[in-house]
Amino acid sequence: MPKRLAEGVWLLDIGLVPPFATNGYLVDDGTVTLIDPGLPWNRPSLGSELSDIGYEVSDIDRVFLTHYDIDHTGGLRALDGAFDGAVYIGADDLALGSGESDPKILHHKGLFHRIARRIYPLPDHMDIRGVADGDEIGRFTAYHTPGHNPGHTVFVHDSGAAFLGDLTWEDDGRLTPPFWLDSYDMRALTESIRDLSERVPPFEVAAMGHGTPIVRDGRRALLECAARL
């Protein structure tokens, strides 16, 4: 079931079972933004989660993708036919997911992505735009946070909600990095966590891709995560 995290901010409980239970989010600040629509087939479905909070796919104005992974981008197919807005993703992951750049074939995640994008590439019929560090889109600011993926991007809303994607997961109430097998570069990931914790404005809601969102003192949780690395 969807859950209200803050004014205009909703957790969408999409995905299957761990480790495929993926969090999606909806932000309505006058413009409706969907963040990470999940797998190609979600249960519960994206449509049913939206309906439970009074929205339809056609109400979505834009989509943010924190990075190219099937459990975060595959759900774009659920928007076909009812959504005609722009999709935003880190520029390096746009190149990765569209096939414009090739990851190293001998790298564990690089090989996975070479296979995955043959089956679930970023759809070329959608208006998909690459974003860079510091870009402002409405009331959101993009922060390039490489490591998990080369173009991983955190989107922070000025109301105090940070959409962390897979920069960190949640475990027993604390933020923690994803494990090495699911990431490109653990050293870069560690540096991204430290860097973001230092330069991001204070935020309350830490909304990650996997785990239970933290709704109070989110930046403190990120700082504590950085201090443990």
PDB file of N, CA, C and O in Angstrom, residues 2-12 24-35 45-62 78-79 82-83 157:
ATOM      1  N   PRO A   2       0.457   2.290  -0.724  1.00  0.00           N
ATOM      2  CA  PRO A   2       1.223   3.541  -0.698  1.00  0.00           C
ATOM      3  C   PRO A   2       1.181   4.180   0.680  1.00  0.00           C
ATOM      4  O   PRO A   2       0.260   3.944   1.465  1.00  0.00           O
ATOM      5  N   LYS A   3       2.178   5.003   0.965  1.00  0.00           N
ATOM      6  CA  LYS A   3       2.279   5.644   2.273  1.00  0.00           C
ATOM      7  C   LYS A   3       2.706   7.095   2.094  1.00  0.00           C
ATOM      8  O   LYS A   3       3.655   7.377   1.369  1.00  0.00           O
ATOM      9  N   ARG A   4       2.024   7.995   2.766  1.00  0.00           N
ATOM     10  CA  ARG A   4       2.384   9.409   2.722  1.00  0.00           C
ATOM     11  C   ARG A   4       3.585   9.639   3.633  1.00  0.00           C
ATOM     12  O   ARG A   4       3.547   9.330   4.825  1.00  0.00           O
ATOM     13  N   LEU A   5       4.661  10.189   3.084  1.00  0.00           N
ATOM     14  CA  LEU A   5       5.877  10.441   3.848  1.00  0.00           C
ATOM     15  C   LEU A   5       5.963  11.882   4.342  1.00  0.00           C
ATOM     16  O   LEU A   5       6.572  12.158   5.373  1.00  0.00           O
ATOM     17  N   ALA A   6       5.407  12.795   3.572  1.00  0.00           N
ATOM     18  CA  ALA A   6       5.410  14.221   3.900  1.00  0.00           C
ATOM     19  C   ALA A   6       4.363  14.865   3.010  1.00  0.00           C
ATOM     20  O   ALA A   6       3.743  14.205   2.165  1.00  0.00           O
ATOM     21  N   GLU A   7       4.150  16.159   3.186  1.00  0.00           N
ATOM     22  CA  GLU A   7       3.171  16.853   2.354  1.00  0.00           C
ATOM     23  C   GLU A   7       3.548  16.717   0.890  1.00  0.00           C
ATOM     24  O   GLU A   7       4.639  17.125   0.458  1.00  0.00           O
ATOM     25  N   GLY A   8       2.657  16.078   0.127  1.00  0.00           N
ATOM     26  CA  GLY A   8       2.874  15.921  -1.300  1.00  0.00           C
ATOM     27  C   GLY A   8       3.882  14.869  -1.698  1.00  0.00           C
ATOM     28  O   GLY A   8       4.231  14.776  -2.883  1.00  0.00           O
ATOM     29  N   VAL A   9       4.349  14.055  -0.751  1.00  0.00           N
ATOM     30  CA  VAL A   9       5.362  13.028  -1.031  1.00  0.00           C
ATOM     31  C   VAL A   9       4.813  11.664  -0.634  1.00  0.00           C
ATOM     32  O   VAL A   9       4.447  11.450   0.531  1.00  0.00           O
ATOM     33  N   TRP A  10       4.790  10.741  -1.578  1.00  0.00           N
ATOM     34  CA  TRP A  10       4.235   9.406  -1.352  1.00  0.00           C
ATOM     35  C   TRP A  10       5.253   8.328  -1.702  1.00  0.00           C
ATOM     36  O   TRP A  10       5.959   8.424  -2.698  1.00  0.00           O
ATOM     37  N   LEU A  11       5.287   7.290  -0.864  1.00  0.00           N
ATOM     38  CA  LEU A  11       6.006   6.053  -1.166  1.00  0.00           C
ATOM     39  C   LEU A  11       5.071   5.121  -1.910  1.00  0.00           C
ATOM     40  O   LEU A  11       3.937   4.876  -1.467  1.00  0.00           O
ATOM     41  N   LEU A  12       5.512   4.616  -3.049  1.00  0.00           N
ATOM     42  CA  LEU A  12       4.761   3.631  -3.814  1.00  0.00           C
ATOM     43  C   LEU A  12       5.433   2.280  -3.624  1.00  0.00           C
ATOM     44  O   LEU A  12       6.596   2.095  -3.989  1.00  0.00           O
ATOM     45  N   GLY A  24       9.121   3.096  -5.304  1.00  0.00           N
ATOM     46  CA  GLY A  24       8.907   4.211  -6.209  1.00  0.00           C
ATOM     47  C   GLY A  24       8.329   5.355  -5.393  1.00  0.00           C
ATOM     48  O   GLY A  24       7.848   5.157  -4.270  1.00  0.00           O
ATOM     49  N   TYR A  25       8.354   6.547  -5.937  1.00  0.00           N
ATOM     50  CA  TYR A  25       7.864   7.709  -5.197  1.00  0.00           C
ATOM     51  C   TYR A  25       7.093   8.630  -6.119  1.00  0.00           C
ATOM     52  O   TYR A  25       7.365   8.714  -7.322  1.00  0.00           O
ATOM     53  N   LEU A  26       6.125   9.327  -5.529  1.00  0.00           N
ATOM     54  CA  LEU A  26       5.374  10.352  -6.236  1.00  0.00           C
ATOM     55  C   LEU A  26       5.476  11.648  -5.444  1.00  0.00           C
ATOM     56  O   LEU A  26       5.288  11.651  -4.222  1.00  0.00           O
ATOM     57  N   VAL A  27       5.786  12.728  -6.138  1.00  0.00           N
ATOM     58  CA  VAL A  27       5.841  14.054  -5.522  1.00  0.00           C
ATOM     59  C   VAL A  27       4.886  14.964  -6.290  1.00  0.00           C
ATOM     60  O   VAL A  27       4.988  15.091  -7.511  1.00  0.00           O
ATOM     61  N   ASP A  28       3.959  15.577  -5.549  1.00  0.00           N
ATOM     62  CA  ASP A  28       3.026  16.526  -6.149  1.00  0.00           C
ATOM     63  C   ASP A  28       3.230  17.887  -5.495  1.00  0.00           C
ATOM     64  O   ASP A  28       2.791  18.128  -4.369  1.00  0.00           O
ATOM     65  N   ASP A  29       3.935  18.770  -6.195  1.00  0.00           N
ATOM     66  CA  ASP A  29       4.144  20.135  -5.711  1.00  0.00           C
ATOM     67  C   ASP A  29       3.482  21.131  -6.661  1.00  0.00           C
ATOM     68  O   ASP A  29       3.890  22.274  -6.777  1.00  0.00           O
ATOM     69  N   GLY A  30       2.423  20.663  -7.302  1.00  0.00           N
ATOM     70  CA  GLY A  30       1.794  21.406  -8.381  1.00  0.00           C
ATOM     71  C   GLY A  30       2.146  20.819  -9.724  1.00  0.00           C
ATOM     72  O   GLY A  30       1.393  20.927 -10.685  1.00  0.00           O
ATOM     73  N   THR A  31       3.311  20.199  -9.795  1.00  0.00           N
ATOM     74  CA  THR A  31       3.735  19.349 -10.911  1.00  0.00           C
ATOM     75  C   THR A  31       3.913  17.949 -10.347  1.00  0.00           C
ATOM     76  O   THR A  31       4.511  17.783  -9.287  1.00  0.00           O
ATOM     77  N   VAL A  32       3.373  16.954 -11.032  1.00  0.00           N
ATOM     78  CA  VAL A  32       3.413  15.584 -10.520  1.00  0.00           C
ATOM     79  C   VAL A  32       4.632  14.868 -11.089  1.00  0.00           C
ATOM     80  O   VAL A  32       4.768  14.700 -12.306  1.00  0.00           O
ATOM     81  N   THR A  33       5.520  14.446 -10.183  1.00  0.00           N
ATOM     82  CA  THR A  33       6.770  13.787 -10.572  1.00  0.00           C
ATOM     83  C   THR A  33       6.775  12.364 -10.042  1.00  0.00           C
ATOM     84  O   THR A  33       6.582  12.138  -8.839  1.00  0.00           O
ATOM     85  N   LEU A  34       7.017  11.417 -10.905  1.00  0.00           N
ATOM     86  CA  LEU A  34       7.195  10.011 -10.528  1.00  0.00           C
ATOM     87  C   LEU A  34       8.689   9.716 -10.505  1.00  0.00           C
ATOM     88  O   LEU A  34       9.409  10.068 -11.447  1.00  0.00           O
ATOM     89  N   ILE A  35       9.144   9.075  -9.451  1.00  0.00           N
ATOM     90  CA  ILE A  35      10.562   8.753  -9.306  1.00  0.00           C
ATOM     91  C   ILE A  35      10.724   7.240  -9.235  1.00  0.00           C
ATOM     92  O   ILE A  35      10.188   6.593  -8.329  1.00  0.00           O
ATOM     93  N   SER A  45       0.805  -3.318  -8.701  1.00  0.00           N
ATOM     94  CA  SER A  45       1.162  -2.595  -9.921  1.00  0.00           C
ATOM     95  C   SER A  45       1.307  -1.107  -9.644  1.00  0.00           C
ATOM     96  O   SER A  45       0.749  -0.569  -8.681  1.00  0.00           O
ATOM     97  N   LEU A  46       2.056  -0.446 -10.501  1.00  0.00           N
ATOM     98  CA  LEU A  46       2.195   0.995 -10.407  1.00  0.00           C
ATOM     99  C   LEU A  46       0.831   1.663 -10.519  1.00  0.00           C
ATOM    100  O   LEU A  46       0.505   2.583  -9.766  1.00  0.00           O
ATOM    101  N   GLY A  47       0.011   1.166 -11.442  1.00  0.00           N
ATOM    102  CA  GLY A  47      -1.311   1.758 -11.635  1.00  0.00           C
ATOM    103  C   GLY A  47      -2.179   1.667 -10.399  1.00  0.00           C
ATOM    104  O   GLY A  47      -2.866   2.630 -10.035  1.00  0.00           O
ATOM    105  N   SER A  48      -2.155   0.519  -9.723  1.00  0.00           N
ATOM    106  CA  SER A  48      -2.980   0.367  -8.526  1.00  0.00           C
ATOM    107  C   SER A  48      -2.469   1.214  -7.374  1.00  0.00           C
ATOM    108  O   SER A  48      -3.261   1.761  -6.598  1.00  0.00           O
ATOM    109  N   GLU A  49      -1.143   1.357  -7.261  1.00  0.00           N
ATOM    110  CA  GLU A  49      -0.585   2.210  -6.214  1.00  0.00           C
ATOM    111  C   GLU A  49      -0.976   3.666  -6.441  1.00  0.00           C
ATOM    112  O   GLU A  49      -1.329   4.386  -5.509  1.00  0.00           O
ATOM    113  N   LEU A  50      -0.914   4.113  -7.687  1.00  0.00           N
ATOM    114  CA  LEU A  50      -1.329   5.478  -8.001  1.00  0.00           C
ATOM    115  C   LEU A  50      -2.816   5.674  -7.708  1.00  0.00           C
ATOM    116  O   LEU A  50      -3.228   6.684  -7.125  1.00  0.00           O
ATOM    117  N   SER A  51      -3.618   4.713  -8.109  1.00  0.00           N
ATOM    118  CA  SER A  51      -5.064   4.812  -7.906  1.00  0.00           C
ATOM    119  C   SER A  51      -5.420   4.926  -6.430  1.00  0.00           C
ATOM    120  O   SER A  51      -6.344   5.673  -6.059  1.00  0.00           O
ATOM    121  N   ASP A  52      -4.688   4.243  -5.586  1.00  0.00           N
ATOM    122  CA  ASP A  52      -4.974   4.257  -4.142  1.00  0.00           C
ATOM    123  C   ASP A  52      -4.787   5.633  -3.522  1.00  0.00           C
ATOM    124  O   ASP A  52      -5.323   5.910  -2.448  1.00  0.00           O
ATOM    125  N   ILE A  53      -3.992   6.504  -4.168  1.00  0.00           N
ATOM    126  CA  ILE A  53      -3.804   7.850  -3.632  1.00  0.00           C
ATOM    127  C   ILE A  53      -4.447   8.907  -4.528  1.00  0.00           C
ATOM    128  O   ILE A  53      -4.197  10.104  -4.378  1.00  0.00           O
ATOM    129  N   GLY A  54      -5.294   8.437  -5.456  1.00  0.00           N
ATOM    130  CA  GLY A  54      -6.100   9.359  -6.238  1.00  0.00           C
ATOM    131  C   GLY A  54      -5.473   9.866  -7.519  1.00  0.00           C
ATOM    132  O   GLY A  54      -5.887  10.911  -8.037  1.00  0.00           O
ATOM    133  N   TYR A  55      -4.506   9.128  -8.060  1.00  0.00           N
ATOM    134  CA  TYR A  55      -3.850   9.555  -9.297  1.00  0.00           C
ATOM    135  C   TYR A  55      -3.990   8.479 -10.368  1.00  0.00           C
ATOM    136  O   TYR A  55      -4.227   7.304 -10.078  1.00  0.00           O
ATOM    137  N   GLU A  56      -3.810   8.909 -11.601  1.00  0.00           N
ATOM    138  CA  GLU A  56      -3.715   8.006 -12.738  1.00  0.00           C
ATOM    139  C   GLU A  56      -2.392   8.259 -13.454  1.00  0.00           C
ATOM    140  O   GLU A  56      -1.752   9.300 -13.246  1.00  0.00           O
ATOM    141  N   VAL A  57      -1.997   7.326 -14.286  1.00  0.00           N
ATOM    142  CA  VAL A  57      -0.750   7.504 -15.041  1.00  0.00           C
ATOM    143  C   VAL A  57      -0.791   8.798 -15.846  1.00  0.00           C
ATOM    144  O   VAL A  57       0.212   9.507 -15.967  1.00  0.00           O
ATOM    145  N   SER A  58      -1.950   9.135 -16.373  1.00  0.00           N
ATOM    146  CA  SER A  58      -2.074  10.343 -17.191  1.00  0.00           C
ATOM    147  C   SER A  58      -1.860  11.625 -16.391  1.00  0.00           C
ATOM    148  O   SER A  58      -1.666  12.699 -16.987  1.00  0.00           O
ATOM    149  N   ASP A  59      -1.883  11.549 -15.069  1.00  0.00           N
ATOM    150  CA  ASP A  59      -1.641  12.723 -14.229  1.00  0.00           C
ATOM    151  C   ASP A  59      -0.154  13.044 -14.083  1.00  0.00           C
ATOM    152  O   ASP A  59       0.203  14.130 -13.628  1.00  0.00           O
ATOM    153  N   ILE A  60       0.706  12.105 -14.433  1.00  0.00           N
ATOM    154  CA  ILE A  60       2.150  12.288 -14.244  1.00  0.00           C
ATOM    155  C   ILE A  60       2.685  13.277 -15.283  1.00  0.00           C
ATOM    156  O   ILE A  60       2.463  13.127 -16.480  1.00  0.00           O
ATOM    157  N   ASP A  61       3.390  14.278 -14.791  1.00  0.00           N
ATOM    158  CA  ASP A  61       3.954  15.299 -15.676  1.00  0.00           C
ATOM    159  C   ASP A  61       5.376  14.971 -16.125  1.00  0.00           C
ATOM    160  O   ASP A  61       5.784  15.340 -17.226  1.00  0.00           O
ATOM    161  N   ARG A  62       6.163  14.308 -15.269  1.00  0.00           N
ATOM    162  CA  ARG A  62       7.538  13.968 -15.610  1.00  0.00           C
ATOM    163  C   ARG A  62       7.985  12.801 -14.747  1.00  0.00           C
ATOM    164  O   ARG A  62       7.379  12.474 -13.729  1.00  0.00           O
ATOM    165  N   ALA A  78       4.975   0.689 -18.208  1.00  0.00           N
ATOM    166  CA  ALA A  78       3.622   0.849 -17.677  1.00  0.00           C
ATOM    167  C   ALA A  78       3.042   2.220 -18.000  1.00  0.00           C
ATOM    168  O   ALA A  78       1.836   2.440 -17.835  1.00  0.00           O
ATOM    169  N   LEU A  79       3.893   3.144 -18.450  1.00  0.00           N
ATOM    170  CA  LEU A  79       3.443   4.500 -18.763  1.00  0.00           C
ATOM    171  C   LEU A  79       3.038   4.664 -20.218  1.00  0.00           C
ATOM    172  O   LEU A  79       2.451   5.686 -20.578  1.00  0.00           O
ATOM    173  N   ALA A  82      -0.184   6.637 -21.979  1.00  0.00           N
ATOM    174  CA  ALA A  82      -0.879   7.571 -21.094  1.00  0.00           C
ATOM    175  C   ALA A  82       0.024   8.695 -20.601  1.00  0.00           C
ATOM    176  O   ALA A  82      -0.445   9.617 -19.955  1.00  0.00           O
ATOM    177  N   PHE A  83       1.307   8.619 -20.917  1.00  0.00           N
ATOM    178  CA  PHE A  83       2.273   9.601 -20.433  1.00  0.00           C
ATOM    179  C   PHE A  83       3.035  10.172 -21.617  1.00  0.00           C
ATOM    180  O   PHE A  83       3.565   9.429 -22.440  1.00  0.00           O
ATOM    181  N   HIS A 157      14.429  17.478  -3.384  1.00  0.00           N
ATOM    182  CA  HIS A 157      13.360  18.471  -3.479  1.00  0.00           C
ATOM    183  C   HIS A 157      13.554  19.522  -2.403  1.00  0.00           C
ATOM    184  O   HIS A 157      13.977  19.213  -1.282  1.00  0.00           O
TER     185      HIS A 157
END
